[in-house]
Amino acid sequence: MVLLDLNQIAEVAGARLSNLHSDSKHSVDHASSLGSAGPGALSFYSHSRHREQLRNTRASAVLLRETDQQDCPVPALVCENPYLGMARALQALYPIEEVEHCIHESAIVDAQAQLESPVQIGAHCVIEADVRIGANSILGPNCVIEKGARLGMGCRLHPQVTIHAGTLLGDRVEVWSNTVIGSDGFGYAQEGREWVKLRHQGHVRIGDDCEIGACVSIDRGMLDDTVIGRGVKIDNQVQVAHNVEIGDHSAIAGCAGIAGSAKIGRYCQIGGAAGVQGHVTLADGVIITGMSKASQSIEESGIYSSGTAIQKNTAWLRNAARFKQLDQIARALREGDIHE
Amino acid sequence: MVLLDLNQIAEVAGARLSNLHSDSKHSVDHASSLGSAGPGALSFYSHSRHREQLRNTRASAVLLRETDQQDCPVPALVCENPYLGMARALQALYPIEEVEHCIHESAIVDAQAQLESPVQIGAHCVIEADVRIGANSILGPNCVIEKGARLGMGCRLHPQVTIHAGTLLGDRVEVWSNTVIGSDGFGYAQEGREWVKLRHQGHVRIGDDCEIGACVSIDRGMLDDTVIGRGVKIDNQVQVAHNVEIGDHSAIAGCAGIAGSAKIGRYCQIGGAAGVQGHVTLADGVIITGMSKASQSIEESGIYSSGTAIQKNTAWLRNAARFKQLDQIARALREGDIHE
Amino acid sequence: MVLLDLNQIAEVAGARLSNLHSDSKHSVDHASSLGSAGPGALSFYSHSRHREQLRNTRASAVLLRETDQQDCPVPALVCENPYLGMARALQALYPIEEVEHCIHESAIVDAQAQLESPVQIGAHCVIEADVRIGANSILGPNCVIEKGARLGMGCRLHPQVTIHAGTLLGDRVEVWSNTVIGSDGFGYAQEGREWVKLRHQGHVRIGDDCEIGACVSIDRGMLDDTVIGRGVKIDNQVQVAHNVEIGDHSAIAGCAGIAGSAKIGRYCQIGGAAGVQGHVTLADGVIITGMSKASQSIEESGIYSSGTAIQKNTAWLRNAARFKQLDQIARALREGDIHE
């Protein structure tokens, strides 16, 4: 357990003690939400939907914006972005343990694998020939690292991850459980009406400081590589197909699917269950809202959507039936009446 | 093999022997569909699409509604809900085996874990410190239970399940293969244009009698917990994000995604590949049809939909192009002409 | 490393040496894309988007169509379908290694399992009673094959695959990592407002020459089987529900979901993240475009779509609001003005 006084929290969080409610002698040893916080808890306030909880909180300190100080009954730490402050404070309150070199006796490590000390290899892991794993990396139980894969320094693989042959992870890449990186892409030629497989020879390259969620699949490229830039964050259940390129610091929310050879720029945000069509290119800074389909290339940053809004099924049925007539409806109007 | 006579089936299924076709001396020892049933088979009839199969069935007995008796050429068991009757009969015909205490010699069980006898721990499982597992639980091979997780009595984990640290499962929770419970949520603060991770401190709590499908991911909460009520049924490939709450006896069909902090009421049904947007609240008894997006809170029970209906691609292309003009089309009409 | 001269490549790829640029004494030992190819590389050209790369390629040989010869600065191999030619050439350049009989000492193989020599069973695999695995099959590490499952000859299971009890795979079936085949379907009867599980007794049957991606789930049937035909290709993250039938040589792209009892014909193509509703039937040769929902049966081959096209969010919001009025808009026009 880490005990930090409010000056220490202020420093890591880039905050300052409020004039209204401050007492730097207070200290915190854990984090809680405003509603469930008690003594010793650090909390944060960043959205008006929690104002009532702020007014009644029993946290020992709250990170908040200057304008919200008056609603806070306890010591306040003022910063511009309390959510970012909380991210920093959480890293200080819950530091990652130092890695002690330990290879579980049940792990199967090929004699030709190079593990840079200290690394932690969990029970029942399988590390094949010519794998290299950088120092300070941790593999949870039951991970499989196929031949020739490389993990940089400080990587963290949670249990049951599969890293296929030749995959390259940068430094400080975190991969959550049951995720698969480096499987063959979905590429077949047609011969008559049957499918002939293209054996994929490309790899997957993942940049430094990426985080990949649970149950994600990322396919290797067919001839060239699938490439994921630095600082990219990928949520659970995402599919990244062969030869996709994702630019630095983009974020892909849960259940999204990126089809083959799509190129996503830097600083993009792909919403939950959204899709990016094959061979499409998205410029830097494009945001695709949840469940939308980026069916064509987008050259300008901004927010893009498709789909329709939720409504009662009875009304929706009527409107959906009319959608099938939409071109006829439009043509029933005089062309000049439809103004762009 | 369990052999049950028709009186016994009638009792477990809440049915009565038909006057038209009954012979309680008959017995059944397995279940089959109407079309493939032969001697010894119990079958059921509940939808008119199978009427022809009913008329020609060679089952030894059929569960059906009173009004369908005359179409049944074999002994009939009459009940109000034959599908429910079949569910009960299946439980009687295929009882779960009694659990014999057995920890496979290849499993790695921490000395600080508490396993209540009898439990069955499959090959290559890893059970970390301070885990507690209740009596009559069964873990298939290659499961990983991280430190501090708790499983109630009579739980059933199929192979390759990952339960992350601190997760709490109630009694009689069944989890299918390769599912991950308790991974970090997808929460990052922005610092400039880069992402700073929030280390998640909440847990996942799952109530009694839940069933969770294969390849599902359920994230822990950021500060508070992700909470799944009693009797909730979750299909394969579902994503449940951090701090989601799902009320008792709701059902989530395959490939659905529930975004962060969404609150789903009791007795809700989320259709296949449907999405619930972050922070949205659904009242008790809301039904979202398949592939719809609940993009706003819904306060009244009922059926809700979004999207458009399937049609030939050539027609769809024209209508989809017109959708982009829909506001202009509407404005081409005089406002007063559009009646709600 | 396999070294093949251009006559050999021409033969396996069904191509002929171009008159313009041919020198059968050249040989290749690997495959590359046009842009990154160097000496010894075989490449292919099949889409005009890569014409500039063709003109500048340094590959040792390129598979292409007759009409593209003049743009190729290096020896060319002419064929009708260069992508298919490349598929065949890749199989020749990267042959599958011969299987040497090897059961890893950490694998747990039940005495009642029948493994036909030669097979390769990876570390930490678990093979239960009455399993049969055909000759020349390879199982990666950490696979679990439950009792009574059958794998044909020449099957290839990548790491961490779960095959549930009684599942039947044909010959030459390839299954990628962390995929689950044979879990219970999502079938519950309602008793009051609670769910009563139907214990599924059907199996999954998969035909010869199928390939199943990573993180896929395929449920067993309730009473009858879930059936996947010959030569079917299934991409990553796909959900196939109970009692689905998929006809020979159909292909299902990533993240698609096929709901219970749907019947997909032969030679169908289901696009990425598309959905097929329960009990729907698709005729042979139906193509569903990405993210569309096949909400009703389709009796005629062809391409089908639903959804709307991507646009700027500001415009989309206006149009999506109007969609809710679409029936009113249509009724504001005189019925006779809307011509089908």
Coordinates of C-alpha atoms in Angstrom, one line a residue, chain C:
Chain C
M1 CA 14.3 -22.5 -48.4
V2 CA 12.8 -23.6 -51.7
L3 CA 14.4 -22.5 -54.9
L4 CA 12.2 -22.6 -58.0
D5 CA 13.0 -21.5 -61.5
L6 CA 10.5 -19.7 -63.6
N7 CA 9.4 -22.8 -65.5
Q8 CA 8.5 -24.4 -62.2
I9 CA 6.6 -21.4 -61.0
A10 CA 4.8 -21.2 -64.3
E11 CA 3.7 -24.8 -63.9
V12 CA 2.4 -24.5 -60.4
A13 CA 0.8 -21.2 -61.1
G14 CA -0.9 -22.2 -64.3
A15 CA 1.1 -19.4 -66.1
R16 CA 3.4 -19.1 -69.2
L17 CA 6.6 -17.1 -69.6
S18 CA 6.0 -13.8 -71.3
N19 CA 7.5 -13.2 -74.7
L20 CA 8.4 -9.7 -73.6
H21 CA 10.4 -10.3 -70.5
S22 CA 11.3 -13.9 -69.9
D23 CA 14.3 -15.8 -68.9
S24 CA 13.5 -19.2 -67.5
K25 CA 17.0 -19.4 -66.0
H26 CA 16.0 -16.9 -63.4
S27 CA 14.7 -18.4 -60.2
V28 CA 12.9 -17.2 -57.0
D29 CA 13.1 -18.3 -53.4
H30 CA 10.5 -16.1 -51.7
A31 CA 7.5 -13.9 -52.3
S32 CA 7.2 -10.2 -51.8
S33 CA 4.9 -7.3 -52.8
L34 CA 5.8 -5.3 -55.9
G35 CA 7.0 -2.4 -53.8
S36 CA 9.3 -4.3 -51.4
A37 CA 10.5 -7.0 -53.8
G38 CA 14.2 -7.5 -54.5
P39 CA 16.3 -10.2 -56.1
G40 CA 14.9 -13.7 -55.7
A41 CA 11.4 -12.4 -55.0
L42 CA 8.3 -13.5 -56.8
S43 CA 5.5 -10.9 -56.9
F44 CA 2.1 -10.5 -58.6
Y45 CA 0.1 -7.7 -60.1
S46 CA -3.7 -7.8 -60.3
H47 CA -5.1 -4.3 -59.5
S48 CA -4.5 -1.0 -61.2
R49 CA -3.9 0.7 -57.9
H50 CA -0.4 -0.9 -57.9
R51 CA 0.6 0.1 -61.5
E52 CA 3.3 2.5 -60.4
Q53 CA 4.8 -0.2 -58.1
L54 CA 4.7 -2.6 -61.1
R55 CA 6.6 -0.2 -63.2
N56 CA 9.3 0.2 -60.6
T57 CA 9.5 -3.3 -59.2
R58 CA 12.8 -5.1 -58.6
A59 CA 11.2 -8.5 -58.3
S60 CA 12.8 -11.4 -60.1
A61 CA 9.5 -12.3 -61.6
V62 CA 5.9 -11.0 -61.6
L63 CA 2.7 -12.9 -62.1
L64 CA 0.3 -10.8 -64.2
R65 CA -2.4 -10.7 -66.9
E66 CA -1.4 -10.6 -70.6
T67 CA -2.5 -7.0 -71.0
D68 CA -0.2 -5.8 -68.3
Q69 CA 3.0 -7.2 -69.7
Q70 CA 4.3 -3.9 -71.2
D71 CA 4.3 -2.2 -67.8
C72 CA 6.6 -4.9 -66.3
P73 CA 10.3 -4.2 -66.3
V74 CA 11.3 -7.7 -65.2
P75 CA 10.5 -11.3 -66.3
A76 CA 6.7 -11.8 -66.4
L77 CA 4.6 -14.9 -65.9
V78 CA 1.3 -14.5 -67.7
C79 CA -1.9 -16.0 -66.5
E80 CA -5.6 -15.2 -66.3
N81 CA -5.9 -14.8 -62.5
P82 CA -2.5 -13.7 -61.0
Y83 CA -4.0 -13.7 -57.5
L84 CA -4.8 -17.4 -57.9
G85 CA -1.5 -18.0 -59.5
M86 CA 0.2 -16.4 -56.5
A87 CA -1.9 -18.6 -54.1
R88 CA -0.5 -21.7 -55.9
A89 CA 3.0 -20.3 -56.0
L90 CA 3.0 -19.5 -52.3
Q91 CA 2.0 -23.1 -51.6
A92 CA 5.0 -24.3 -53.6
L93 CA 7.5 -21.7 -52.1
Y94 CA 6.3 -22.3 -48.5
P95 CA 5.4 -26.0 -48.3
I96 CA 4.0 -27.4 -45.1
E97 CA 6.6 -29.4 -43.3
E98 CA 6.2 -33.1 -43.1
V99 CA 4.6 -34.2 -39.8
E100 CA 6.9 -36.2 -37.5
H101 CA 5.1 -38.1 -34.9
C102 CA 5.6 -36.3 -31.6
I103 CA 3.5 -36.0 -28.5
H104 CA 4.9 -33.4 -26.2
E105 CA 5.7 -34.9 -22.8
S106 CA 3.6 -32.2 -21.0
A107 CA 0.5 -33.1 -23.0
I108 CA -2.2 -35.0 -21.2
V109 CA -3.5 -37.7 -23.5
D110 CA -6.2 -40.1 -22.2
A111 CA -5.5 -43.7 -22.6
Q112 CA -8.8 -44.1 -24.5
A113 CA -7.8 -41.5 -27.1
Q114 CA -6.8 -42.8 -30.6
L115 CA -4.0 -40.8 -32.3
E116 CA -3.2 -42.1 -35.8
S117 CA 0.6 -41.8 -36.4
P118 CA 2.1 -39.5 -37.4
V119 CA 0.5 -36.7 -35.4
Q120 CA 2.1 -33.7 -33.5
I121 CA 0.6 -32.8 -30.2
G122 CA 1.9 -29.6 -28.7
A123 CA 2.9 -28.8 -25.1
H124 CA 0.1 -28.7 -22.5
C125 CA -2.5 -30.1 -24.8
V126 CA -5.3 -32.0 -23.2
I127 CA -6.9 -34.9 -25.2
E128 CA -9.8 -36.6 -23.4
A129 CA -11.2 -40.1 -23.7
D130 CA -12.6 -41.4 -27.0
V131 CA -11.1 -38.6 -29.0
R132 CA -9.8 -39.7 -32.5
I133 CA -7.2 -37.7 -34.4
G134 CA -6.3 -38.6 -38.0
A135 CA -2.8 -38.9 -39.3
N136 CA -0.8 -35.9 -40.3
S137 CA -2.7 -33.6 -37.9
I138 CA -0.8 -30.9 -35.9
L139 CA -2.1 -29.4 -32.6
G140 CA -0.3 -26.3 -31.3
P141 CA 0.3 -25.9 -27.6
N142 CA -2.5 -25.6 -25.1
C143 CA -5.3 -27.1 -27.1
V144 CA -8.1 -28.9 -25.4
I145 CA -10.0 -31.6 -27.2
E146 CA -12.9 -32.9 -25.1
K147 CA -14.2 -36.4 -25.1
G148 CA -15.5 -38.1 -28.1
A149 CA -14.4 -35.3 -30.6
R150 CA -13.0 -36.5 -33.9
L151 CA -10.5 -34.8 -36.1
G152 CA -9.9 -36.1 -39.6
M153 CA -6.5 -36.4 -41.4
G154 CA -4.2 -33.5 -41.9
C155 CA -6.0 -31.1 -39.5
R156 CA -4.1 -28.2 -38.1
L157 CA -5.1 -26.6 -34.8
H158 CA -3.2 -23.5 -33.8
P159 CA -2.6 -22.8 -30.1
Q160 CA -5.3 -22.6 -27.4
V161 CA -8.1 -24.0 -29.4
T162 CA -11.0 -25.6 -27.5
I163 CA -12.9 -28.4 -29.2
H164 CA -15.9 -29.4 -27.1
A165 CA -17.2 -32.9 -26.6
G166 CA -18.5 -34.8 -29.7
T167 CA -17.4 -32.2 -32.3
L168 CA -16.6 -33.7 -35.7
L169 CA -14.0 -32.1 -38.0
G170 CA -13.4 -33.5 -41.5
D171 CA -10.0 -33.8 -43.2
R172 CA -7.6 -30.9 -43.6
V173 CA -9.5 -28.5 -41.4
E174 CA -7.4 -25.6 -40.1
V175 CA -8.5 -23.8 -36.9
W176 CA -6.8 -20.7 -35.7
S177 CA -5.9 -19.8 -32.1
N178 CA -8.3 -19.3 -29.2
T179 CA -11.3 -20.5 -31.2
V180 CA -14.1 -22.5 -29.5
I181 CA -16.1 -25.1 -31.3
G182 CA -19.0 -27.0 -29.7
S183 CA -20.1 -24.7 -26.9
D184 CA -23.8 -24.8 -25.9
G185 CA -26.1 -22.7 -27.9
F186 CA -27.9 -19.7 -26.4
G187 CA -31.2 -21.4 -25.8
Y188 CA -33.4 -20.7 -22.8
A189 CA -37.1 -21.1 -22.2
Q190 CA -38.9 -18.5 -20.2
E191 CA -40.6 -19.4 -16.9
G192 CA -42.3 -16.3 -15.7
R193 CA -39.6 -13.7 -16.3
E194 CA -36.6 -16.0 -15.7
W195 CA -34.6 -18.2 -18.0
V196 CA -34.4 -22.0 -18.0
K197 CA -31.5 -23.4 -19.8
L198 CA -31.8 -26.0 -22.6
R199 CA -28.9 -28.4 -22.2
H200 CA -27.7 -28.8 -25.8
Q201 CA -27.3 -32.3 -27.1
G202 CA -26.5 -31.7 -30.7
H203 CA -22.9 -31.5 -32.0
V204 CA -20.9 -29.4 -34.5
R205 CA -19.9 -31.1 -37.8
I206 CA -17.4 -29.4 -40.0
G207 CA -16.6 -30.6 -43.6
D208 CA -13.3 -31.2 -45.3
D209 CA -11.0 -28.4 -46.2
C210 CA -12.6 -25.7 -44.0
E211 CA -10.5 -22.9 -42.4
I212 CA -11.7 -21.3 -39.2
G213 CA -10.1 -18.0 -38.0
A214 CA -9.0 -16.9 -34.6
C215 CA -11.3 -16.1 -31.7
V216 CA -14.3 -17.7 -33.5
S217 CA -17.1 -19.4 -31.6
I218 CA -19.3 -22.1 -33.1
D219 CA -22.1 -23.5 -31.0
R220 CA -23.4 -27.1 -30.9
G221 CA -27.0 -27.7 -32.0
M222 CA -29.8 -28.0 -29.5
L223 CA -31.0 -31.5 -30.6
D224 CA -29.8 -31.7 -34.2
D225 CA -26.3 -30.6 -35.3
T226 CA -24.7 -27.3 -36.4
V227 CA -23.4 -28.2 -39.8
I228 CA -20.6 -26.5 -41.8
G229 CA -20.1 -27.8 -45.3
R230 CA -16.9 -28.6 -47.3
G231 CA -14.5 -25.8 -48.2
V232 CA -16.1 -23.2 -46.0
K233 CA -13.9 -20.3 -44.9
I234 CA -14.6 -18.4 -41.7
D235 CA -12.7 -15.3 -40.7
N236 CA -11.7 -14.2 -37.2
Q237 CA -14.3 -13.2 -34.5
V238 CA -17.2 -14.8 -36.2
Q239 CA -20.1 -16.2 -34.2
V240 CA -22.0 -19.2 -35.5
A241 CA -25.0 -20.0 -33.4
H242 CA -26.7 -23.4 -32.7
N243 CA -28.2 -25.3 -35.5
V244 CA -26.9 -23.1 -38.2
E245 CA -26.2 -24.7 -41.6
I246 CA -23.6 -23.3 -43.9
G247 CA -23.4 -24.7 -47.4
D248 CA -20.2 -25.8 -49.2
H249 CA -17.6 -23.2 -50.3
S250 CA -19.3 -20.3 -48.6
A251 CA -17.1 -17.6 -46.9
I252 CA -17.9 -15.6 -43.8
A253 CA -15.8 -12.5 -43.2
G254 CA -14.6 -11.2 -39.8
C255 CA -17.0 -10.2 -37.0
A256 CA -20.0 -11.6 -38.8
G257 CA -22.7 -13.2 -36.7
I258 CA -25.0 -16.0 -37.8
A259 CA -28.0 -16.4 -35.5
G260 CA -29.6 -19.7 -34.5
S261 CA -31.1 -22.1 -37.1
A262 CA -30.1 -19.8 -40.0
K263 CA -29.4 -21.7 -43.3
I264 CA -26.8 -20.2 -45.6
G265 CA -26.5 -21.8 -49.1
R266 CA -23.5 -22.8 -51.0
Y267 CA -21.1 -20.3 -52.6
C268 CA -22.4 -17.5 -50.3
Q269 CA -20.3 -14.6 -49.1
I270 CA -21.2 -12.9 -45.8
G271 CA -19.4 -9.5 -45.5
G272 CA -17.5 -8.3 -42.4
A273 CA -19.6 -7.7 -39.3
A274 CA -22.8 -8.6 -41.3
G275 CA -25.5 -10.4 -39.5
V276 CA -27.9 -13.2 -40.5
Q277 CA -31.0 -13.3 -38.5
G278 CA -32.2 -16.5 -36.8
H279 CA -34.2 -19.0 -38.9
V280 CA -33.5 -17.1 -42.1
T281 CA -32.6 -19.0 -45.3
L282 CA -30.2 -17.6 -47.9
A283 CA -30.1 -19.2 -51.3
D284 CA -26.9 -20.4 -53.0
G285 CA -24.7 -17.5 -54.2
V286 CA -26.1 -14.8 -52.0
I287 CA -23.7 -12.0 -51.1
I288 CA -24.4 -9.9 -48.0
T289 CA -22.3 -6.7 -48.0
G290 CA -20.3 -5.7 -44.9
M291 CA -22.3 -4.6 -41.8
S292 CA -25.6 -5.4 -43.5
K293 CA -28.3 -7.4 -41.7
A294 CA -30.0 -10.3 -43.5
S295 CA -33.3 -9.8 -41.7
Q296 CA -35.4 -12.0 -44.0
S297 CA -34.9 -15.0 -46.2
I298 CA -33.4 -14.4 -49.6
E299 CA -34.4 -16.7 -52.4
E300 CA -32.4 -15.3 -55.3
S301 CA -28.6 -15.1 -55.7
G302 CA -27.2 -11.6 -55.9
I303 CA -25.8 -8.8 -53.7
Y304 CA -27.8 -7.5 -50.8
S305 CA -27.3 -4.6 -48.4
S306 CA -28.7 -2.6 -45.6
G307 CA -27.6 0.4 -43.6
T308 CA -26.7 3.9 -44.7
A309 CA -23.6 5.5 -46.1
I310 CA -21.0 7.3 -44.1
Q311 CA -21.2 11.2 -44.0
K312 CA -20.1 14.1 -41.8
N313 CA -21.7 13.7 -38.4
T314 CA -23.4 17.1 -38.5
A315 CA -25.3 16.3 -41.7
W316 CA -25.9 12.7 -40.5
L317 CA -27.6 14.0 -37.4
R318 CA -30.1 16.0 -39.5
N319 CA -30.8 13.1 -41.8
A320 CA -31.1 10.5 -39.0
A321 CA -33.7 12.8 -37.3
R322 CA -35.6 12.9 -40.6
F323 CA -35.5 9.1 -40.9
K324 CA -37.7 9.0 -37.9
Q325 CA -40.2 11.1 -39.9
L326 CA -39.8 9.1 -43.1
D327 CA -43.2 7.5 -43.2
Q328 CA -44.8 10.9 -42.6
I329 CA -42.7 12.4 -45.3
A330 CA -43.8 9.7 -47.7
R331 CA -47.4 10.2 -46.7
A332 CA -47.1 14.0 -47.3
L333 CA -46.7 13.1 -51.0
R334 CA -49.6 11.9 -52.9
E335 CA -49.5 8.1 -53.1
G336 CA -49.6 8.1 -56.8
D337 CA -46.4 10.3 -57.0
I338 CA -44.2 7.5 -55.6
H339 CA -43.4 5.3 -58.5
E340 CA -41.8 2.0 -57.9

